[in-house]
Amino acid sequence: QKEVEQNSGPLSVPEGAIASLNCTYSDRGSQSFFWYRQYSGKSPELIMFIYSNGDKEDGRFTAQLNKASQYVSLLIRDSQPSDSATYLCAVNAPYRAGNNRKLIWGLGTSLAVNP
Amino acid sequence: GAGVSQSPSNKVTEKGKDVELRCDPISGHTALYWYRQSLGQGLEFLIYFQGNSAPDKSGLPSDRFSAERTGGSVSTLTIQRTQQEDSAVYLCASSPGSGGTIVLNTEAFFGQGTRLTVV
């Protein structure tokens, strides 16, 4: 089992729809969760982070965290063609023997928003 | 500067030559990562520096790859005897890190990358 898993996609949604991106993780002790967006040919950029169970909203983006089920999701409301990119999930776990707290990344989900 | 700076932005080298890639992290960030990304692929972890701890080198693909971080700041990734399969974008990221067991504030900030082409 990979430490952080995402569906590779592509996920295709029409303009104005809600895009839902999911990520599951294997380390139950994980505490920090991040969503990044990467446009083709560019570096990843941070969209949101979440530490607590529940929802966190920022503009059109909502991150949802469910630690019991070990998943984190990103909802994009009113999707725009400019949201077309690859979305990367990253997870961090607390220090303990054998874990040096580095971020663990999913391979990303490709999102295409069609006009 | 305010962000992570990488140099050069592009590098073309002949097979068998050595290359050095440089990363200047955000000032005060204790953690630094190197990743490799081939076209259309995910991030491939190479090496991780965290404060004064021994670096995590578990992602280095061969002994031709090495990295150092001097004075807890600037880092250099060195690839010896380059091969065509080393062609990729090499990304550096830094993070504020955390000194305790509570892991927050560990988001990574990326540089613009170095595109390496081995011909």
Short mmCIF file of C-alpha atoms in Angstrom, two decimals:
data_model
loop_
_atom_site.label_atom_id
_atom_site.label_comp_id
_atom_site.label_asym_id
_atom_site.label_seq_id
_atom_site.Cartn_x
_atom_site.Cartn_y
_atom_site.Cartn_z
CA GLN A 1 0.00 0.00 0.00
CA LYS A 2 1.35 3.39 -0.98
CA GLU A 3 1.64 5.88 1.84
CA VAL A 4 -0.42 8.53 0.04
CA GLU A 5 -2.76 7.57 -2.78
CA GLN A 6 -4.66 9.61 -5.31
CA ASN A 7 -6.58 8.67 -8.42
CA SER A 8 -4.45 9.71 -11.37
CA GLY A 9 -7.46 10.82 -13.41
CA PRO A 10 -7.95 12.62 -15.61
CA LEU A 11 -10.98 14.00 -13.85
CA SER A 12 -13.08 15.94 -16.30
CA VAL A 13 -15.81 18.36 -15.17
CA PRO A 14 -17.80 21.03 -16.98
CA GLU A 15 -17.24 24.68 -16.21
CA GLY A 16 -19.25 25.78 -13.17
CA ALA A 17 -19.46 22.30 -11.66
CA ILE A 18 -17.94 21.07 -8.40
CA ALA A 19 -14.70 19.14 -8.76
CA SER A 20 -13.99 16.63 -6.01
CA LEU A 21 -10.45 15.36 -5.50
CA ASN A 22 -9.64 12.63 -2.99
CA CYS A 23 -6.55 11.44 -1.18
CA THR A 24 -6.04 8.58 1.26
CA TYR A 25 -3.08 8.03 3.55
CA SER A 26 -1.76 5.06 5.46
CA ASP A 27 -0.10 6.56 8.57
CA ARG A 28 -2.85 6.96 11.15
CA GLY A 29 -0.63 9.33 13.15
CA SER A 30 -0.48 11.91 10.33
CA GLN A 31 -1.26 15.41 11.49
CA SER A 32 -0.72 17.86 8.64
CA PHE A 33 -2.34 17.69 5.23
CA PHE A 34 -1.68 19.86 2.21
CA TRP A 35 -3.14 20.39 -1.24
CA TYR A 36 -0.94 21.73 -4.01
CA ARG A 37 -1.75 22.71 -7.57
CA GLN A 38 0.74 22.21 -10.38
CA TYR A 39 0.22 23.71 -13.81
CA SER A 40 1.98 22.07 -16.71
CA GLY A 41 5.61 23.16 -16.81
CA LYS A 42 5.40 24.93 -13.46
CA SER A 43 6.30 24.12 -9.87
CA PRO A 44 3.72 23.01 -7.32
CA GLU A 45 2.08 25.80 -5.34
CA LEU A 46 0.25 25.48 -2.04
CA ILE A 47 -3.53 25.87 -2.17
CA MET A 48 -4.59 24.87 1.32
CA PHE A 49 -3.55 23.05 4.45
CA ILE A 50 -5.71 21.41 7.09
CA TYR A 51 -4.85 20.00 10.50
CA SER A 52 -8.21 19.35 12.18
CA ASN A 53 -11.09 17.05 11.34
CA GLY A 54 -13.88 18.69 9.39
CA ASP A 55 -14.01 21.30 6.66
CA LYS A 56 -11.86 24.30 5.93
CA GLU A 57 -12.99 26.79 3.34
CA ASP A 58 -10.99 29.34 1.38
CA GLY A 59 -12.85 31.02 -1.44
CA ARG A 60 -13.94 28.41 -3.96
CA PHE A 61 -11.83 25.73 -2.29
CA THR A 62 -12.85 23.49 0.61
CA ALA A 63 -10.58 20.94 2.21
CA GLN A 64 -12.20 18.11 4.13
CA LEU A 65 -10.35 15.91 6.59
CA ASN A 66 -11.58 12.65 8.11
CA LYS A 67 -8.86 11.14 10.28
CA ALA A 68 -10.92 8.12 11.29
CA SER A 69 -11.25 7.11 7.64
CA GLN A 70 -7.78 8.42 6.75
CA TYR A 71 -8.79 10.55 3.84
CA VAL A 72 -8.58 14.17 2.87
CA SER A 73 -10.42 15.75 -0.02
CA LEU A 74 -10.45 19.01 -1.94
CA LEU A 75 -13.62 20.47 -3.39
CA ILE A 76 -13.46 23.16 -6.02
CA ARG A 77 -16.75 24.99 -6.46
CA ASP A 78 -17.71 26.83 -9.65
CA SER A 79 -14.83 25.18 -11.50
CA GLN A 80 -13.11 27.32 -14.10
CA PRO A 81 -10.96 26.31 -17.08
CA SER A 82 -8.07 28.00 -15.25
CA ASP A 83 -8.41 25.34 -12.54
CA SER A 84 -7.21 22.72 -15.04
CA ALA A 85 -4.02 21.39 -13.50
CA THR A 86 -2.62 18.49 -11.52
CA TYR A 87 -3.55 18.50 -7.83
CA LEU A 88 -1.08 16.98 -5.40
CA CYS A 89 -1.85 15.79 -1.89
CA ALA A 90 0.93 15.85 0.73
CA VAL A 91 0.86 14.43 4.26
CA ASN A 92 3.15 14.81 7.25
CA ALA A 93 3.35 12.63 10.32
CA PRO A 94 4.81 13.39 13.74
CA TYR A 95 8.34 12.39 14.58
CA ARG A 96 8.90 8.95 15.99
CA ALA A 97 11.59 6.35 15.57
CA GLY A 98 12.05 5.68 11.89
CA ASN A 99 10.07 8.73 10.75
CA ASN A 100 11.86 12.00 10.21
CA ARG A 101 8.74 14.06 9.49
CA LYS A 102 9.32 14.59 5.81
CA LEU A 103 6.33 15.29 3.61
CA ILE A 104 4.94 12.29 1.76
CA TRP A 105 3.35 13.00 -1.62
CA GLY A 106 0.69 11.44 -3.75
CA LEU A 107 1.28 11.22 -7.49
CA GLY A 108 -1.44 13.75 -8.22
CA THR A 109 -4.81 13.90 -9.93
CA SER A 110 -5.13 15.59 -13.29
CA LEU A 111 -8.18 17.86 -13.51
CA ALA A 112 -9.63 19.17 -16.75
CA VAL A 113 -12.39 21.79 -16.60
CA ASN A 114 -14.19 22.00 -19.92
CA PRO A 115 -15.70 25.29 -21.10
CA GLY B 1 14.92 36.97 -2.02
CA ALA B 2 11.51 36.10 -0.70
CA GLY B 3 11.21 32.71 -2.32
CA VAL B 4 13.23 29.59 -3.04
CA SER B 5 15.80 30.26 -5.72
CA GLN B 6 17.31 27.60 -7.95
CA SER B 7 20.12 27.90 -10.45
CA PRO B 8 20.65 27.37 -13.25
CA SER B 9 17.11 27.37 -14.62
CA ASN B 10 18.22 25.27 -17.56
CA LYS B 11 21.24 23.07 -18.02
CA VAL B 12 22.30 21.09 -21.06
CA THR B 13 25.21 18.77 -20.52
CA GLU B 14 26.96 15.99 -22.36
CA LYS B 15 26.61 12.43 -21.20
CA GLY B 16 29.35 11.56 -18.73
CA LYS B 17 29.88 15.09 -17.45
CA ASP B 18 29.24 16.14 -13.84
CA VAL B 19 26.65 18.80 -12.99
CA GLU B 20 25.90 20.85 -9.90
CA LEU B 21 22.48 22.27 -9.17
CA ARG B 22 22.04 24.96 -6.55
CA CYS B 23 19.17 25.79 -4.22
CA ASP B 24 18.82 28.86 -2.00
CA PRO B 25 15.98 28.19 0.44
CA ILE B 26 13.77 30.74 2.15
CA SER B 27 15.71 32.34 5.00
CA GLY B 28 15.08 30.62 8.31
CA HIS B 29 13.60 27.45 6.84
CA THR B 30 15.10 24.43 8.54
CA ALA B 31 13.91 21.77 6.14
CA LEU B 32 15.00 21.38 2.52
CA TYR B 33 13.96 18.82 -0.09
CA TRP B 34 15.20 17.83 -3.51
CA TYR B 35 12.81 16.17 -5.95
CA ARG B 36 13.03 15.01 -9.53
CA GLN B 37 10.11 15.18 -11.93
CA SER B 38 10.00 13.72 -15.40
CA LEU B 39 7.47 14.93 -17.96
CA GLY B 40 3.96 13.97 -16.95
CA GLN B 41 5.12 12.15 -13.82
CA GLY B 42 4.78 12.73 -10.10
CA LEU B 43 7.39 14.08 -7.71
CA GLU B 44 10.24 11.66 -7.10
CA PHE B 45 11.77 12.25 -3.68
CA LEU B 46 15.57 12.41 -3.69
CA ILE B 47 16.87 13.77 -0.38
CA TYR B 48 15.66 15.62 2.72
CA PHE B 49 17.57 17.86 5.12
CA GLN B 50 16.05 18.79 8.49
CA GLY B 51 18.03 21.06 10.76
CA ASN B 52 21.11 19.36 12.15
CA SER B 53 19.75 15.84 11.69
CA ALA B 54 21.44 13.40 9.34
CA PRO B 55 19.92 13.85 5.86
CA ASP B 56 17.43 11.31 4.58
CA LYS B 57 19.12 10.05 1.42
CA SER B 58 16.72 7.19 0.83
CA GLY B 59 15.48 8.57 -2.50
CA LEU B 60 18.83 9.02 -4.24
CA PRO B 61 18.67 6.69 -7.28
CA SER B 62 22.37 5.80 -7.42
CA ASP B 63 25.74 6.68 -5.94
CA ARG B 64 26.22 9.14 -8.78
CA PHE B 65 23.86 11.46 -6.92
CA SER B 66 24.87 13.39 -3.82
CA ALA B 67 23.78 16.52 -2.04
CA GLU B 68 25.01 18.74 0.70
CA ARG B 69 23.66 21.63 2.64
CA THR B 70 26.21 24.06 3.97
CA GLY B 71 25.55 26.05 7.11
CA GLY B 72 21.94 24.94 7.17
CA SER B 73 21.15 27.14 4.19
CA VAL B 74 22.28 26.72 0.57
CA SER B 75 22.15 23.22 -0.88
CA THR B 76 23.92 21.72 -3.87
CA LEU B 77 22.81 18.58 -5.70
CA THR B 78 25.62 16.95 -7.65
CA ILE B 79 25.16 14.36 -10.37
CA GLN B 80 28.34 12.66 -11.51
CA ARG B 81 28.84 10.98 -14.88
CA THR B 82 25.41 12.09 -16.10
CA GLN B 83 23.28 9.69 -18.12
CA GLN B 84 20.43 10.43 -20.50
CA GLU B 85 17.93 9.02 -18.01
CA ASP B 86 18.95 11.79 -15.60
CA SER B 87 17.17 14.30 -17.85
CA ALA B 88 14.32 15.79 -15.84
CA VAL B 89 13.28 18.85 -13.88
CA TYR B 90 14.96 18.99 -10.48
CA LEU B 91 12.90 20.80 -7.89
CA CYS B 92 14.03 22.14 -4.56
CA ALA B 93 11.62 23.02 -1.75
CA SER B 94 12.09 24.45 1.71
CA SER B 95 9.86 24.31 4.75
CA PRO B 96 9.75 26.10 8.10
CA GLY B 97 9.89 22.72 9.79
CA SER B 98 9.14 22.01 13.40
CA GLY B 99 11.51 21.41 16.29
CA GLY B 100 9.15 19.33 18.38
CA THR B 101 6.89 16.34 18.03
CA ILE B 102 3.89 18.45 17.06
CA VAL B 103 4.05 18.68 13.29
CA LEU B 104 2.45 21.80 12.01
CA ASN B 105 3.67 24.54 9.76
CA THR B 106 5.52 22.10 7.56
CA GLU B 107 4.25 23.16 4.15
CA ALA B 108 6.86 23.17 1.41
CA PHE B 109 7.64 26.11 -0.85
CA PHE B 110 9.10 25.25 -4.22
CA GLY B 111 11.67 26.90 -6.41
CA GLN B 112 11.13 27.15 -10.14
CA GLY B 113 13.27 24.13 -10.83
CA THR B 114 16.27 23.31 -12.96
CA ARG B 115 15.54 21.61 -16.26
CA LEU B 116 18.42 19.24 -16.92
CA THR B 117 18.96 17.81 -20.38
CA VAL B 118 21.68 15.22 -20.94
CA VAL B 119 22.63 14.81 -24.58
#
